[in-house]
Amino acid sequence: MESKTCTPRLLLTLVFLLLPISGRSQEAPVLFQPALSPRIASYNIEVTLESAQKKLHGRELLFWHNQTSATISELQFHLYLNGFRNTRSTYMLGTSNPVRSRRIKEDGWGYIEVDAISVSYDTEMIPSLALSRPSEAATMIADLTDITPEIEFIQPDIESPDDKSVFSVPLPRPLPPGGKVIVAVDFTAKLPEPPYARTGAKAEYVFAGQWFPKIGVHTDGQWNCHQFHSRTNFFADFGVYNVWITVPEDNVVGATGLEVAVTTNDDGTATHYYHAEDVHDFAWTASPEFVEVTGKSQDVDIRVLMQPDHADQSQRQLEAAKLAVRYFQDWYGDYPFPNLTVVDPRRGAAASGGMEYPTLITVGTGYGIPAGMKLPEMVTIHEFGHNYWYHLLASNEFEESWLDEGINTYTDIQIMPDAYPGRGNFLNAMGLVLDIGTYHRAQYMGLPDADPVNRTSWGFYSGQSYTVNSYPKPGLILTTLQNYLGWDKMLEAMRTYVERWRFRHPKARDFFDVLNEVSGENLDWFFQQAFETNSILDYSVTRVFSREVKPPKGFDHTLSTVDSDTALTRTDKENDSSLAAATDETDTTARPDSSSPGQLYESGVNIRRLGDFKFPVEIEVIFENGETVRESWDGQELWKKLRYTKPTRLVSATVDPDGKIPLDVNLTNNSKTLEKQTLGVNKISSRTLFWLQFLLEAPETMHSFMLLNDIF
Amino acid sequence: MILSSIKTGLAQVWKSKRMVLIFFLANLSFALVLMLPFRAAVSNFAGETLMGTKLAGHLPIDFIFELMKNNKSLFSIYGTLFMLVPASYWLLSLFLSGGAFATFARGDGYSSPAFWAGAATYFGRFNRLFLWSLPVFAVLLCLQFLETGFQRLIFGSDPYEYVKYWGGWVKYGLRVISFVLCAMVYDYARIHVVTTGETRMRVSLWHGIRTVFGNLGRTFALAFGLFLCGALVLAIYNPIADSLAAPNAFVVLTLFVLQQAYMLFRMLLRLTLYSSQLFLSNKLAGAPAPLEISTDPQGLEGAAA
Ligand SMILES: [Zn+2]
């Protein structure tokens, strides 16, 4: 663990000691001095929940700092909730499950309206406004220019004229580099019910994600403010958030950052004031039903908000969160924030589960999920992992989704087996055994080559291709790379990447550069194939043979069939099947095959590269006398033939004998044996036969499969 | 009465051991038909690889995914086989059950002509009986919806997950009971056909229903007891079979023997159920058991007329 840039916990304690338990005015703590991130977009937001209608009434003050070298003449904002506005939004048109959108009830749709937007250049006021509630600050800002009539909905990515997920608005006067602007926005939002794609409400439960007008990122000389696509996560600038959330008084609230104070109001509501620094998003949740459990892992305070019907799993969820914090801090670097909130979504609101926000994650479990089913643990580890790749590093997930989800899947694949050793580190229940790597490999094999990994999220062939290329495939690519570089080097590279690029929005090239630098090797040959092409990696041993060497005939031969045991010969000629005798310098352990003393055998192994992906591999050849030969092949050509002359027959040949290349789409063809291998075939046939016999005899037992659907 | 029924049933089965073998071989051969394309695919895919040996240990799930991905034709083969083979097997079992009931009704042990004549005699009637029984089965299978209804009534449309969870188990239990009841009704109706020579299947079905529900405690205890017996032995069998995972010919052979022993036991159980139910049915009807009946189809048809 590294030391913090300051001592936020100490500061925090002091601040809390000075705070009234319930009161109007509250000073937010200073968490990070100096700031950890370039605070480009900071927000003060007041939001009131209208419980019955699932509506949010909000007022937002955005302090935006032009840290680019460009003069800005317009602003662009995301209105994510408009993805759920109707069936004609970009989100709904792109969804791979249109049936689901058709099933949304009339009052189940969500939307967000900008009621008013105005701009001020009165930046002198910013320091004094920094912690002010927008309703109080409005009167303090001079020069507010109403630009509401100038709002224009735009669709920068794909044509989708009815989409209202992005709007542009011209500034009254251009903002030069280094300039600051205050934007005041009044908005009304309706959350989808039940939650849809991460956000929404269900009965008494509210989960507000992507809920406020959010400015895009100005980078590379232009606005990067993509439409809300069905297949995407997000991208935003860092800043400081002060958010006042007003909900019914009996609600338990959880949100990004730290709760500074709670104020009770006369109308049966309470206002929860949250403060977060160096974050790029803000989500909150409220429910009177939450069961709260707290704990601590290393220097991080953890608060778990469980549903009452999952209360018996609170400790399990807390332990998973503790484990996640421990692993990530130990392996990948410091998590600089003092706390983490873990939210368990309500029954019927699973769509709000399994999502990441700065310092707040939503997970997912179910009543009665057995301990051997590690899905809740995996989701918790995964979502906390996002607090590194999505939050600290904050890559552009619209354009390079794998930099978050893919690296995160890679870290899942490393952590799960280490945290839960033994068979079935992902699932070991009800007779089913599944490892996390196998689970991801199965997904990957479903569609390994429809697209290159590095694509805009809406540019993939299909939803399945987006998923494969954002999650399991990059996870397996990086696991393959780790096996190539070695654990220590890979870990060092990952730590360097986190350390160097935190709060800086790295791109794929930045990640590759760190790996090249730390490994001391130019790995671009690997990155190019793995991320920029759809190449398949598949090596196969296609033929093995052993035959007695017959006495030579003709003129001028040197090979003897009755050589001594040191006269082992081998040829290793790439792309050349001809046999030539050469003394083997490496094989000194061989014993002559006792069954046929003096007899020499010519043995051969043919290996083919069936896919376009070129990757160096090892080949292991085993002989009858127990001798094992290891060869290396750079995999550049389409095939390789190995030839041996030894006083023993060959037994088997295996490419990638240590299983270092999970990216290989067919592991079964990685080996070939001289003899038929019936033992395993008989075993699996025998087990299959038994279950077929049983099901023929008792077909009604098939109804047991319905049980899973009934209970979960 | 239950225990004496099982005891008599077992004794009857013991006298007809060859019948157990017939049922077992029928089951084995149909399962083999289903299994062989799978075996051929596995052998072709992995028979000359180290995976061919590795499969003798714990099943590598990767292999199953790779097998499915690289043997797409298996899906079309099994699409057809899974329709045809179980249906044919069901018909064959029905056919054989006629022989079994006839043998037990005679009470003097297995005799080949009597068995096959019985099988042939009742096959048509059992089929008709099955069609008649379908509405009854449908009603019985609706038993599970009692849970759905009560859950909705008591806990409303938005119950906590533990209500759904335990409700799911109750529903599962109700489905098991439904299946046992369906089988019981069909068994007692078949017993009625065989013992009385009845040709009007609605009469036998009605008799089956009356026997089952008129003496529900005893009929259900007998059938459910034997059902539990099968489930219990399966529960013991499973971990033992799972532990037999090693690349060793002896281990694989032991597993195969154990599997077939269990299936032989299932067949014994099924025939014991038939025989015990027949004994119980006669007891309940006050008739001396076992009943001597003719296996001559004409004679039976005549008797019923
Ligand atoms: Zn994720």
mmCIF file with all atom_site columns, N, CA, C and O in Angstrom, chain A residues 289 309-310 346-347 367 441 445 667-668 671 673 677 680 682 685-687 693 697 703 712, chain B residues 27 39 47-48 50 52-53 56 62 66 69 158-161 164 166 175 242 259-260 270:
data_model
loop_
_atom_site.group_PDB
_atom_site.id
_atom_site.type_symbol
_atom_site.label_atom_id
_atom_site.label_alt_id
_atom_site.label_comp_id
_atom_site.label_asym_id
_atom_site.label_entity_id
_atom_site.label_seq_id
_atom_site.pdbx_PDB_ins_code
_atom_site.Cartn_x
_atom_site.Cartn_y
_atom_site.Cartn_z
_atom_site.occupancy
_atom_site.B_iso_or_equiv
_atom_site.pdbx_formal_charge
_atom_site.auth_seq_id
_atom_site.auth_comp_id
_atom_site.auth_asym_id
_atom_site.auth_atom_id
_atom_site.pdbx_PDB_model_num
ATOM 1   N N  . GLU A 1 289 ? -36.237 0.388   3.045   1.00 0.00 ? 289 GLU A N  1
ATOM 2   C CA . GLU A 1 289 ? -36.067 -1.030  3.383   1.00 0.00 ? 289 GLU A CA 1
ATOM 3   C C  . GLU A 1 289 ? -34.619 -1.458  3.555   1.00 0.00 ? 289 GLU A C  1
ATOM 4   O O  . GLU A 1 289 ? -34.367 -2.574  3.997   1.00 0.00 ? 289 GLU A O  1
ATOM 5   N N  . ASP A 1 309 ? -34.772 -9.014  2.234   1.00 0.00 ? 309 ASP A N  1
ATOM 6   C CA . ASP A 1 309 ? -34.848 -10.452 1.959   1.00 0.00 ? 309 ASP A CA 1
ATOM 7   C C  . ASP A 1 309 ? -33.490 -11.050 1.598   1.00 0.00 ? 309 ASP A C  1
ATOM 8   O O  . ASP A 1 309 ? -33.390 -12.246 1.343   1.00 0.00 ? 309 ASP A O  1
ATOM 9   N N  . HIS A 1 310 ? -32.457 -10.219 1.544   1.00 0.00 ? 310 HIS A N  1
ATOM 10  C CA . HIS A 1 310 ? -31.103 -10.740 1.343   1.00 0.00 ? 310 HIS A CA 1
ATOM 11  C C  . HIS A 1 310 ? -30.248 -10.491 2.582   1.00 0.00 ? 310 HIS A C  1
ATOM 12  O O  . HIS A 1 310 ? -29.029 -10.647 2.518   1.00 0.00 ? 310 HIS A O  1
ATOM 13  N N  . ARG A 1 346 ? -33.178 -4.073  -5.297  1.00 0.00 ? 346 ARG A N  1
ATOM 14  C CA . ARG A 1 346 ? -34.421 -4.682  -4.833  1.00 0.00 ? 346 ARG A CA 1
ATOM 15  C C  . ARG A 1 346 ? -34.857 -5.790  -5.782  1.00 0.00 ? 346 ARG A C  1
ATOM 16  O O  . ARG A 1 346 ? -34.504 -5.790  -6.964  1.00 0.00 ? 346 ARG A O  1
ATOM 17  N N  . ARG A 1 347 ? -35.656 -6.703  -5.260  1.00 0.00 ? 347 ARG A N  1
ATOM 18  C CA . ARG A 1 347 ? -36.282 -7.722  -6.118  1.00 0.00 ? 347 ARG A CA 1
ATOM 19  C C  . ARG A 1 347 ? -37.087 -7.004  -7.207  1.00 0.00 ? 347 ARG A C  1
ATOM 20  O O  . ARG A 1 347 ? -37.718 -5.969  -6.937  1.00 0.00 ? 347 ARG A O  1
ATOM 21  N N  . TYR A 1 367 ? -32.002 -14.581 -2.749  1.00 0.00 ? 367 TYR A N  1
ATOM 22  C CA . TYR A 1 367 ? -32.208 -15.367 -1.537  1.00 0.00 ? 367 TYR A CA 1
ATOM 23  C C  . TYR A 1 367 ? -31.886 -16.826 -1.832  1.00 0.00 ? 367 TYR A C  1
ATOM 24  O O  . TYR A 1 367 ? -32.293 -17.370 -2.856  1.00 0.00 ? 367 TYR A O  1
ATOM 25  N N  . ARG A 1 441 ? -14.080 -18.171 -21.127 1.00 0.00 ? 441 ARG A N  1
ATOM 26  C CA . ARG A 1 441 ? -13.671 -18.789 -22.393 1.00 0.00 ? 441 ARG A CA 1
ATOM 27  C C  . ARG A 1 441 ? -14.881 -19.299 -23.163 1.00 0.00 ? 441 ARG A C  1
ATOM 28  O O  . ARG A 1 441 ? -14.937 -19.217 -24.389 1.00 0.00 ? 441 ARG A O  1
ATOM 29  N N  . MET A 1 445 ? -15.732 -18.173 -26.909 1.00 0.00 ? 445 MET A N  1
ATOM 30  C CA . MET A 1 445 ? -15.829 -19.109 -28.027 1.00 0.00 ? 445 MET A CA 1
ATOM 31  C C  . MET A 1 445 ? -17.154 -19.008 -28.769 1.00 0.00 ? 445 MET A C  1
ATOM 32  O O  . MET A 1 445 ? -17.290 -19.488 -29.888 1.00 0.00 ? 445 MET A O  1
ATOM 33  N N  . LEU A 1 667 ? -8.594  -26.192 -27.500 1.00 0.00 ? 667 LEU A N  1
ATOM 34  C CA . LEU A 1 667 ? -7.518  -26.777 -26.697 1.00 0.00 ? 667 LEU A CA 1
ATOM 35  C C  . LEU A 1 667 ? -7.426  -28.276 -26.926 1.00 0.00 ? 667 LEU A C  1
ATOM 36  O O  . LEU A 1 667 ? -6.394  -28.887 -26.677 1.00 0.00 ? 667 LEU A O  1
ATOM 37  N N  . THR A 1 668 ? -8.536  -28.861 -27.382 1.00 0.00 ? 668 THR A N  1
ATOM 38  C CA . THR A 1 668 ? -8.538  -30.314 -27.576 1.00 0.00 ? 668 THR A CA 1
ATOM 39  C C  . THR A 1 668 ? -7.552  -30.705 -28.675 1.00 0.00 ? 668 THR A C  1
ATOM 40  O O  . THR A 1 668 ? -6.851  -31.713 -28.551 1.00 0.00 ? 668 THR A O  1
ATOM 41  N N  . SER A 1 671 ? -3.157  -31.467 -28.723 1.00 0.00 ? 671 SER A N  1
ATOM 42  C CA . SER A 1 671 ? -2.299  -32.628 -28.526 1.00 0.00 ? 671 SER A CA 1
ATOM 43  C C  . SER A 1 671 ? -2.697  -33.741 -29.483 1.00 0.00 ? 671 SER A C  1
ATOM 44  O O  . SER A 1 671 ? -3.804  -33.744 -30.036 1.00 0.00 ? 671 SER A O  1
ATOM 45  N N  . THR A 1 673 ? -1.891  -38.145 -29.881 1.00 0.00 ? 673 THR A N  1
ATOM 46  C CA . THR A 1 673 ? -1.217  -39.324 -29.329 1.00 0.00 ? 673 THR A CA 1
ATOM 47  C C  . THR A 1 673 ? -1.058  -40.375 -30.429 1.00 0.00 ? 673 THR A C  1
ATOM 48  O O  . THR A 1 673 ? -1.838  -40.410 -31.381 1.00 0.00 ? 673 THR A O  1
ATOM 49  N N  . GLN A 1 677 ? -6.870  -43.083 -27.553 1.00 0.00 ? 677 GLN A N  1
ATOM 50  C CA . GLN A 1 677 ? -7.086  -42.882 -26.118 1.00 0.00 ? 677 GLN A CA 1
ATOM 51  C C  . GLN A 1 677 ? -8.548  -43.178 -25.808 1.00 0.00 ? 677 GLN A C  1
ATOM 52  O O  . GLN A 1 677 ? -9.405  -42.321 -25.956 1.00 0.00 ? 677 GLN A O  1
ATOM 53  N N  . GLY A 1 680 ? -10.735 -42.164 -21.475 1.00 0.00 ? 680 GLY A N  1
ATOM 54  C CA . GLY A 1 680 ? -11.584 -41.009 -21.183 1.00 0.00 ? 680 GLY A CA 1
ATOM 55  C C  . GLY A 1 680 ? -12.838 -41.018 -22.024 1.00 0.00 ? 680 GLY A C  1
ATOM 56  O O  . GLY A 1 680 ? -13.924 -40.625 -21.554 1.00 0.00 ? 680 GLY A O  1
ATOM 57  N N  . ASN A 1 682 ? -14.364 -43.619 -23.038 1.00 0.00 ? 682 ASN A N  1
ATOM 58  C CA . ASN A 1 682 ? -15.268 -44.602 -22.416 1.00 0.00 ? 682 ASN A CA 1
ATOM 59  C C  . ASN A 1 682 ? -15.919 -44.034 -21.165 1.00 0.00 ? 682 ASN A C  1
ATOM 60  O O  . ASN A 1 682 ? -17.099 -44.269 -20.906 1.00 0.00 ? 682 ASN A O  1
ATOM 61  N N  . SER A 1 685 ? -18.541 -41.498 -22.112 1.00 0.00 ? 685 SER A N  1
ATOM 62  C CA . SER A 1 685 ? -19.641 -42.220 -22.766 1.00 0.00 ? 685 SER A CA 1
ATOM 63  C C  . SER A 1 685 ? -20.458 -42.964 -21.726 1.00 0.00 ? 685 SER A C  1
ATOM 64  O O  . SER A 1 685 ? -21.690 -42.994 -21.773 1.00 0.00 ? 685 SER A O  1
ATOM 65  N N  . SER A 1 686 ? -19.748 -43.557 -20.778 1.00 0.00 ? 686 SER A N  1
ATOM 66  C CA . SER A 1 686 ? -20.417 -44.333 -19.742 1.00 0.00 ? 686 SER A CA 1
ATOM 67  C C  . SER A 1 686 ? -21.312 -43.438 -18.887 1.00 0.00 ? 686 SER A C  1
ATOM 68  O O  . SER A 1 686 ? -22.458 -43.782 -18.573 1.00 0.00 ? 686 SER A O  1
ATOM 69  N N  . ARG A 1 687 ? -20.793 -42.266 -18.532 1.00 0.00 ? 687 ARG A N  1
ATOM 70  C CA . ARG A 1 687 ? -21.598 -41.341 -17.710 1.00 0.00 ? 687 ARG A CA 1
ATOM 71  C C  . ARG A 1 687 ? -22.804 -40.831 -18.503 1.00 0.00 ? 687 ARG A C  1
ATOM 72  O O  . ARG A 1 687 ? -23.899 -40.703 -17.977 1.00 0.00 ? 687 ARG A O  1
ATOM 73  N N  . GLN A 1 693 ? -30.003 -43.427 -19.698 1.00 0.00 ? 693 GLN A N  1
ATOM 74  C CA . GLN A 1 693 ? -30.807 -44.535 -19.167 1.00 0.00 ? 693 GLN A CA 1
ATOM 75  C C  . GLN A 1 693 ? -31.767 -44.024 -18.113 1.00 0.00 ? 693 GLN A C  1
ATOM 76  O O  . GLN A 1 693 ? -32.945 -44.366 -18.089 1.00 0.00 ? 693 GLN A O  1
ATOM 77  N N  . GLU A 1 697 ? -35.854 -43.762 -18.241 1.00 0.00 ? 697 GLU A N  1
ATOM 78  C CA . GLU A 1 697 ? -36.638 -44.479 -17.237 1.00 0.00 ? 697 GLU A CA 1
ATOM 79  C C  . GLU A 1 697 ? -37.503 -43.516 -16.419 1.00 0.00 ? 697 GLU A C  1
ATOM 80  O O  . GLU A 1 697 ? -38.628 -43.849 -16.057 1.00 0.00 ? 697 GLU A O  1
ATOM 81  N N  . HIS A 1 703 ? -38.369 -32.225 -14.786 1.00 0.00 ? 703 HIS A N  1
ATOM 82  C CA . HIS A 1 703 ? -39.027 -31.037 -14.223 1.00 0.00 ? 703 HIS A CA 1
ATOM 83  C C  . HIS A 1 703 ? -38.164 -30.379 -13.161 1.00 0.00 ? 703 HIS A C  1
ATOM 84  O O  . HIS A 1 703 ? -38.393 -29.229 -12.790 1.00 0.00 ? 703 HIS A O  1
ATOM 85  N N  . PHE A 1 712 ? -35.210 -18.929 -8.044  1.00 0.00 ? 712 PHE A N  1
ATOM 86  C CA . PHE A 1 712 ? -34.347 -17.744 -8.189  1.00 0.00 ? 712 PHE A CA 1
ATOM 87  C C  . PHE A 1 712 ? -34.991 -16.728 -9.113  1.00 0.00 ? 712 PHE A C  1
ATOM 88  O O  . PHE A 1 712 ? -35.549 -17.067 -10.119 1.00 0.00 ? 712 PHE A O  1
ATOM 89  N N  . ASN B 2 27  ? -34.030 -50.827 -21.656 1.00 0.00 ? 27  ASN B N  1
ATOM 90  C CA . ASN B 2 27  ? -33.565 -49.496 -21.269 1.00 0.00 ? 27  ASN B CA 1
ATOM 91  C C  . ASN B 2 27  ? -32.146 -49.245 -21.770 1.00 0.00 ? 27  ASN B C  1
ATOM 92  O O  . ASN B 2 27  ? -31.847 -48.208 -22.371 1.00 0.00 ? 27  ASN B O  1
ATOM 93  N N  . ARG B 2 39  ? -20.760 -40.730 -28.504 1.00 0.00 ? 39  ARG B N  1
ATOM 94  C CA . ARG B 2 39  ? -19.470 -41.393 -28.320 1.00 0.00 ? 39  ARG B CA 1
ATOM 95  C C  . ARG B 2 39  ? -18.626 -41.266 -29.582 1.00 0.00 ? 39  ARG B C  1
ATOM 96  O O  . ARG B 2 39  ? -17.418 -41.005 -29.518 1.00 0.00 ? 39  ARG B O  1
ATOM 97  N N  . GLY B 2 47  ? -10.342 -38.646 -29.519 1.00 0.00 ? 47  GLY B N  1
ATOM 98  C CA . GLY B 2 47  ? -9.874  -40.022 -29.330 1.00 0.00 ? 47  GLY B CA 1
ATOM 99  C C  . GLY B 2 47  ? -8.385  -40.197 -29.536 1.00 0.00 ? 47  GLY B C  1
ATOM 100 O O  . GLY B 2 47  ? -7.796  -41.147 -29.030 1.00 0.00 ? 47  GLY B O  1
ATOM 101 N N  . GLU B 2 48  ? -7.750  -39.297 -30.262 1.00 0.00 ? 48  GLU B N  1
ATOM 102 C CA . GLU B 2 48  ? -6.306  -39.424 -30.463 1.00 0.00 ? 48  GLU B CA 1
ATOM 103 C C  . GLU B 2 48  ? -5.591  -38.214 -29.874 1.00 0.00 ? 48  GLU B C  1
ATOM 104 O O  . GLU B 2 48  ? -4.601  -37.728 -30.425 1.00 0.00 ? 48  GLU B O  1
ATOM 105 N N  . LEU B 2 50  ? -4.568  -36.114 -25.947 1.00 0.00 ? 50  LEU B N  1
ATOM 106 C CA . LEU B 2 50  ? -4.419  -36.351 -24.506 1.00 0.00 ? 50  LEU B CA 1
ATOM 107 C C  . LEU B 2 50  ? -5.723  -36.096 -23.765 1.00 0.00 ? 50  LEU B C  1
ATOM 108 O O  . LEU B 2 50  ? -5.937  -36.591 -22.661 1.00 0.00 ? 50  LEU B O  1
ATOM 109 N N  . GLY B 2 52  ? -8.379  -37.320 -24.600 1.00 0.00 ? 52  GLY B N  1
ATOM 110 C CA . GLY B 2 52  ? -8.986  -38.649 -24.552 1.00 0.00 ? 52  GLY B CA 1
ATOM 111 C C  . GLY B 2 52  ? -8.718  -39.361 -23.242 1.00 0.00 ? 52  GLY B C  1
ATOM 112 O O  . GLY B 2 52  ? -9.518  -40.173 -22.786 1.00 0.00 ? 52  GLY B O  1
ATOM 113 N N  . THR B 2 53  ? -7.589  -39.056 -22.629 1.00 0.00 ? 53  THR B N  1
ATOM 114 C CA . THR B 2 53  ? -7.275  -39.650 -21.323 1.00 0.00 ? 53  THR B CA 1
ATOM 115 C C  . THR B 2 53  ? -7.779  -38.751 -20.205 1.00 0.00 ? 53  THR B C  1
ATOM 116 O O  . THR B 2 53  ? -8.329  -39.222 -19.215 1.00 0.00 ? 53  THR B O  1
ATOM 117 N N  . ALA B 2 56  ? -11.063 -39.058 -18.440 1.00 0.00 ? 56  ALA B N  1
ATOM 118 C CA . ALA B 2 56  ? -11.305 -40.084 -17.424 1.00 0.00 ? 56  ALA B CA 1
ATOM 119 C C  . ALA B 2 56  ? -11.309 -39.473 -16.030 1.00 0.00 ? 56  ALA B C  1
ATOM 120 O O  . ALA B 2 56  ? -11.824 -40.059 -15.090 1.00 0.00 ? 56  ALA B O  1
ATOM 121 N N  . ASP B 2 62  ? -14.378 -26.960 -20.442 1.00 0.00 ? 62  ASP B N  1
ATOM 122 C CA . ASP B 2 62  ? -13.869 -26.414 -21.705 1.00 0.00 ? 62  ASP B CA 1
ATOM 123 C C  . ASP B 2 62  ? -14.119 -27.389 -22.844 1.00 0.00 ? 62  ASP B C  1
ATOM 124 O O  . ASP B 2 62  ? -14.474 -26.993 -23.948 1.00 0.00 ? 62  ASP B O  1
ATOM 125 N N  . GLU B 2 66  ? -16.014 -26.939 -26.447 1.00 0.00 ? 66  GLU B N  1
ATOM 126 C CA . GLU B 2 66  ? -15.294 -27.139 -27.714 1.00 0.00 ? 66  GLU B CA 1
ATOM 127 C C  . GLU B 2 66  ? -15.964 -28.222 -28.538 1.00 0.00 ? 66  GLU B C  1
ATOM 128 O O  . GLU B 2 66  ? -16.082 -28.108 -29.764 1.00 0.00 ? 66  GLU B O  1
ATOM 129 N N  . LYS B 2 69  ? -19.036 -26.721 -30.092 1.00 0.00 ? 69  LYS B N  1
ATOM 130 C CA . LYS B 2 69  ? -18.721 -25.742 -31.141 1.00 0.00 ? 69  LYS B CA 1
ATOM 131 C C  . LYS B 2 69  ? -18.220 -26.420 -32.408 1.00 0.00 ? 69  LYS B C  1
ATOM 132 O O  . LYS B 2 69  ? -18.508 -25.968 -33.513 1.00 0.00 ? 69  LYS B O  1
ATOM 133 N N  . ASP B 2 158 ? -46.022 -8.880  -5.118  1.00 0.00 ? 158 ASP B N  1
ATOM 134 C CA . ASP B 2 158 ? -44.633 -8.434  -4.996  1.00 0.00 ? 158 ASP B CA 1
ATOM 135 C C  . ASP B 2 158 ? -44.012 -9.011  -3.719  1.00 0.00 ? 158 ASP B C  1
ATOM 136 O O  . ASP B 2 158 ? -43.595 -8.281  -2.828  1.00 0.00 ? 158 ASP B O  1
ATOM 137 N N  . PRO B 2 159 ? -43.989 -10.341 -3.637  1.00 0.00 ? 159 PRO B N  1
ATOM 138 C CA . PRO B 2 159 ? -43.512 -10.937 -2.378  1.00 0.00 ? 159 PRO B CA 1
ATOM 139 C C  . PRO B 2 159 ? -42.004 -10.847 -2.236  1.00 0.00 ? 159 PRO B C  1
ATOM 140 O O  . PRO B 2 159 ? -41.286 -10.699 -3.228  1.00 0.00 ? 159 PRO B O  1
ATOM 141 N N  . TYR B 2 160 ? -41.527 -10.936 -1.029  1.00 0.00 ? 160 TYR B N  1
ATOM 142 C CA . TYR B 2 160 ? -40.092 -11.011 -0.787  1.00 0.00 ? 160 TYR B CA 1
ATOM 143 C C  . TYR B 2 160 ? -39.538 -12.272 -1.441  1.00 0.00 ? 160 TYR B C  1
ATOM 144 O O  . TYR B 2 160 ? -40.261 -13.238 -1.670  1.00 0.00 ? 160 TYR B O  1
ATOM 145 N N  . GLU B 2 161 ? -38.214 -12.245 -1.686  1.00 0.00 ? 161 GLU B N  1
ATOM 146 C CA . GLU B 2 161 ? -37.626 -13.365 -2.427  1.00 0.00 ? 161 GLU B CA 1
ATOM 147 C C  . GLU B 2 161 ? -37.706 -14.681 -1.669  1.00 0.00 ? 161 GLU B C  1
ATOM 148 O O  . GLU B 2 161 ? -37.755 -15.743 -2.275  1.00 0.00 ? 161 GLU B O  1
ATOM 149 N N  . LYS B 2 164 ? -40.765 -16.445 -2.640  1.00 0.00 ? 164 LYS B N  1
ATOM 150 C CA . LYS B 2 164 ? -40.620 -17.055 -3.960  1.00 0.00 ? 164 LYS B CA 1
ATOM 151 C C  . LYS B 2 164 ? -39.743 -18.316 -3.854  1.00 0.00 ? 164 LYS B C  1
ATOM 152 O O  . LYS B 2 164 ? -40.039 -19.342 -4.458  1.00 0.00 ? 164 LYS B O  1
ATOM 153 N N  . TRP B 2 166 ? -39.002 -20.358 -1.166  1.00 0.00 ? 166 TRP B N  1
ATOM 154 C CA . TRP B 2 166 ? -39.606 -21.524 -0.519  1.00 0.00 ? 166 TRP B CA 1
ATOM 155 C C  . TRP B 2 166 ? -40.855 -21.962 -1.258  1.00 0.00 ? 166 TRP B C  1
ATOM 156 O O  . TRP B 2 166 ? -41.181 -23.156 -1.309  1.00 0.00 ? 166 TRP B O  1
ATOM 157 N N  . ARG B 2 175 ? -45.251 -30.813 -7.651  1.00 0.00 ? 175 ARG B N  1
ATOM 158 C CA . ARG B 2 175 ? -45.077 -31.442 -8.970  1.00 0.00 ? 175 ARG B CA 1
ATOM 159 C C  . ARG B 2 175 ? -44.673 -32.897 -8.818  1.00 0.00 ? 175 ARG B C  1
ATOM 160 O O  . ARG B 2 175 ? -45.179 -33.764 -9.534  1.00 0.00 ? 175 ARG B O  1
ATOM 161 N N  . ASP B 2 242 ? -19.244 -39.636 -8.666  1.00 0.00 ? 242 ASP B N  1
ATOM 162 C CA . ASP B 2 242 ? -18.414 -38.447 -8.897  1.00 0.00 ? 242 ASP B CA 1
ATOM 163 C C  . ASP B 2 242 ? -16.975 -38.678 -8.468  1.00 0.00 ? 242 ASP B C  1
ATOM 164 O O  . ASP B 2 242 ? -16.045 -38.154 -9.081  1.00 0.00 ? 242 ASP B O  1
ATOM 165 N N  . GLN B 2 259 ? -22.970 -47.962 -12.260 1.00 0.00 ? 259 GLN B N  1
ATOM 166 C CA . GLN B 2 259 ? -24.084 -47.319 -12.969 1.00 0.00 ? 259 GLN B CA 1
ATOM 167 C C  . GLN B 2 259 ? -25.130 -48.346 -13.384 1.00 0.00 ? 259 GLN B C  1
ATOM 168 O O  . GLN B 2 259 ? -26.331 -48.152 -13.184 1.00 0.00 ? 259 GLN B O  1
ATOM 169 N N  . GLN B 2 260 ? -24.644 -49.437 -13.942 1.00 0.00 ? 260 GLN B N  1
ATOM 170 C CA . GLN B 2 260 ? -25.592 -50.442 -14.433 1.00 0.00 ? 260 GLN B CA 1
ATOM 171 C C  . GLN B 2 260 ? -26.288 -51.149 -13.266 1.00 0.00 ? 260 GLN B C  1
ATOM 172 O O  . GLN B 2 260 ? -27.448 -51.530 -13.365 1.00 0.00 ? 260 GLN B O  1
ATOM 173 N N  . ARG B 2 270 ? -39.157 -50.674 -10.150 1.00 0.00 ? 270 ARG B N  1
ATOM 174 C CA . ARG B 2 270 ? -40.357 -50.450 -10.960 1.00 0.00 ? 270 ARG B CA 1
ATOM 175 C C  . ARG B 2 270 ? -41.256 -51.701 -10.925 1.00 0.00 ? 270 ARG B C  1
ATOM 176 O O  . ARG B 2 270 ? -42.466 -51.599 -10.710 1.00 0.00 ? 270 ARG B O  1
#
